[in-house]
Amino acid sequence: MVSIKQFIANRPTSARALATLVATIALLGLAIIVDPLNDTYLATASIMAIAIVGLSLLIGLSGQVSIGNSGFMAIGAFTTAIWAQHHAHFPLLGSMALSVAVSTVAGIVLGLPSTRLRGPYLAGMTLAFAFAIPPFIQSLGTFAGGSGGLYFPTLQTPAWFASAIGEKDNPLAANNTWGAAIAIVVAAVAFFFMANFFHSRSGRAMRLVRDNDVAAELVGVNVARTRVLAFAISAAFAGLAGSLLAIIQSSVLPQTFGVALSIELLSLLVLGGLGTLGGAMIAGLIAAYSDSIVSRINSWTGIDPVSNLGGSLKGIIFGLILIATMLLAPSGLAGLGHRISRFVRSRVAQKKALSVSETP
Amino acid sequence: MNAAAISVENLSVSYGAIKALRNVSFTAQPGVITAVLGANGAGKTTLLRTISGLLEPDEGSITMAGTNITREKTEDIARRGLGHVPEGRGVIGEFTVEENLRLGAMAAKVDLKAGLAEQYEQFPVLGQRRTQHAATLSGGERQMLAMARALIAKPSVLLLDEPSLGLAPLVTVELMETIRELCDAQGLAVLLVEQNAKSALRIAHHAIVLHLGSVAANAAASDVAADEKLRQYYLGLAE
Amino acid sequence: MIDLLTSRVMGDIFLGVTQGVLYGLIGLSLVIVWQSTNILNFAQGAMAMFATYVGMTLLEHGLNYWACLAISVAAGFVLGGATERVLVRPLYGKPEINSIVVMVGFLGILEAGAIAIWGGTSRMIVSPFSLSYFQHNGKTIFLSPFAILQIAAAVTVMLIVAGLFRFTKLGLQLRAAALAPEVARLLGVRVNRLLTLGWALASAAGAVAAVVISSGFEGLTPTNMDVYFVFGFIAAAVGGLESPLGAVLAGVLIGMLQQFIVDYAPPSWASFSPVLILVVALMIRPQGLFSKQRVRRV
């Protein structure tokens, strides 16, 4: 028990690597066991978690509110999709890397004004960005598919993978599992990076800039560069999520990446908990399962899912949750979990103390 | 029996865990200037802000002319005829001199024209600068504007928080004389919070000395001024 | 004279101004709210939409156009005031992120709620004014009776707001409550009521824009006020968020610029070029082009 604590304290990076590895193996195992539909959900959860943890860094750690990360997701998705148009067998890693690179550049460009703008101005500007990206992509014409989007060959599952999971004769199931596996591994790498970044020098600098930029400047932190860095990393994560989404769906539509997606990302982040890795993971899962949860609610309450109310139920619920979380539990689900565990621990400690004092 | 203009009983106020006022009791009478003296952090400003309803007391009561105003809203207390010139004067720099005065008259049921004329007569410099933005005024002029803005509503009680702060000695003397004149002429009850004990005691009738949130002395101003111990320990006035 | 009015440039100016005043109106609403409570109301457009749908529903029961306009503006007024009381009041003094998230959440509820109640398709209020452009000797002047009403409505609202703030007792108190709430309260100003009133007024002004939009070519859908919010925000931000006149002027400029782009460049550029203007304008003058104040450190 003590040795684990010591290990975490002495070699935090190795401890995080180990934790990531264990989680990845467990999730991969899960992906192999569950049915193809749940594989899609796992993939979506991983993808959304990547985008949300990137937003969490920007909002939670650096204190800059963005309602524009759907724009970066679009840039990542379309970069991958355009690449795929020109290469029949496009390399996965290469296209993801290119997407990350392009969206990082976009993040730096949008982040530059953040060195001079604060709060609502910045949030409004990112919203305008999110708003402008889909029409911008459409204006690129056939190169980016116009308003009809781009379609490209589906992901090819390697033969070794299909036979390894025993789905040689079921290419659809193998495909879904392969997609989920890719998303899980990429998400694991992304979360490992983020876990280390949160505890790094730059991560601490970001927190300092968020809490008191004047003090940060005094201790030698480059405030402007720190702010832009947060934007760049956040955009890179969104771009990576977009790229993965394109790869898994083998199609992209500009309208998918509207302001509504940005609002969804923000809602999920707030619901999960700002500035925490666990919160982003919870939020990813909620994102993946929200549609099926809503359809459950529809069938419980007897609301016709194709009626006006049925179609907008998700939006209403999201909005209500967003407001309720902010007004009642601003630290989100992760914070709620934290509070509960602290409460339980303090109760246990109290009991221990009592029993100790009772012994003569 | 005539009710006191302001009567404070057993007032306690705290900021979180810090007690700012403990069991403070005193009365302020119409036509009397009551100086509230004490070192920095003694609770002088806290006392005024609690009377105005900007802070909520833990315990105790505040009565104004016989009416209990404890926990009433600030704006309602103001409408009862309590003028409060806050620390730093609270002049709205973006407004012109006249707009500041108009704002002061707004909540009270007074004749605006007559009120303006009266204040411009009392403070001629404000009349000269009526269309200027208040931000362009000097410290002394701002203090006059802040007082005029409170007086135009015809208050029965006037709370002044550090009016001499940042003013040149000569201006301070003039200001104190004006306060005394106003009090005598209008029968105002004035609560005058001052760091500058010497100038405050010169015009005050009565004085309260606060020390660490408690009343250390409550006596006629001349007695406080003559008390060597008080002068040395609490007011920092050495001979 | 007629040659000038029917020229291509004047046509673009007419069309641009007609569109731009709507951005200006939403920008104006945002400025009123920002000035009184330092909150950027992301739901401003959606609130205007919702209020107009309420008015429209009543119109379907046989009321005339002007009654519908009045009801929509009144609904906007009530909705704005209620929003301040219920949602915004707990946010004062809290971190900025809280207000952003709550207003974005409210935006989501209003839009989804409108779809739930009224459906997602476009709706129109037919105005008594023609939408067709004036003709002269076979040439078109790109102004219609309705466009003139639209511009007149925006100018009227702006004059009412400016006059209210500048010349009335109420305006003086509203400005005092925004600039120095504590001082205002010490002078007997009922600040809480004024903040509610500020939100109500802003929301009513926004509702005028939504009513006009619902009578135009595109009609009103639960989500098409998003566009007007974004461009209205750009107008307000370029104008400095503090200046009502600046917001309206910037809105008109954005409308004209879009029209010139539609006419002389690939039309699809019109929907994202204002964002570039915003970025460039804020890089040059972070405090806004028309603001006298120094930039606010938040």
Short mmCIF file of C-alpha atoms in Angstrom, two decimals, chain A residues 308, chain C residues 49 53 56 60 111 114-124 218-224:
data_model
loop_
_atom_site.label_atom_id
_atom_site.label_comp_id
_atom_site.label_asym_id
_atom_site.label_seq_id
_atom_site.Cartn_x
_atom_site.Cartn_y
_atom_site.Cartn_z
CA ASN A 308 -41.09 18.21 -32.40
CA MET C 49 -36.75 34.63 -31.48
CA TYR C 53 -42.81 33.22 -31.79
CA MET C 56 -46.75 35.08 -33.97
CA GLU C 60 -52.54 33.30 -35.92
CA GLU C 111 -33.90 26.97 -29.37
CA ALA C 114 -39.04 26.60 -29.69
CA ILE C 115 -38.61 23.55 -31.92
CA ALA C 116 -40.54 21.48 -29.40
CA ILE C 117 -43.44 23.93 -29.29
CA TRP C 118 -43.55 25.35 -32.81
CA GLY C 119 -41.48 22.99 -34.98
CA GLY C 120 -38.33 23.73 -36.90
CA THR C 121 -39.71 25.11 -40.13
CA SER C 122 -39.56 28.74 -41.13
CA ARG C 123 -42.50 30.96 -40.22
CA MET C 124 -43.46 34.34 -41.53
CA GLU C 218 -36.29 34.28 -44.96
CA GLY C 219 -38.86 34.24 -42.19
CA LEU C 220 -38.03 33.09 -38.69
CA THR C 221 -36.80 29.66 -37.60
CA PRO C 222 -35.85 28.62 -34.07
CA THR C 223 -32.17 28.81 -35.01
CA ASN C 224 -31.74 31.49 -37.65
#
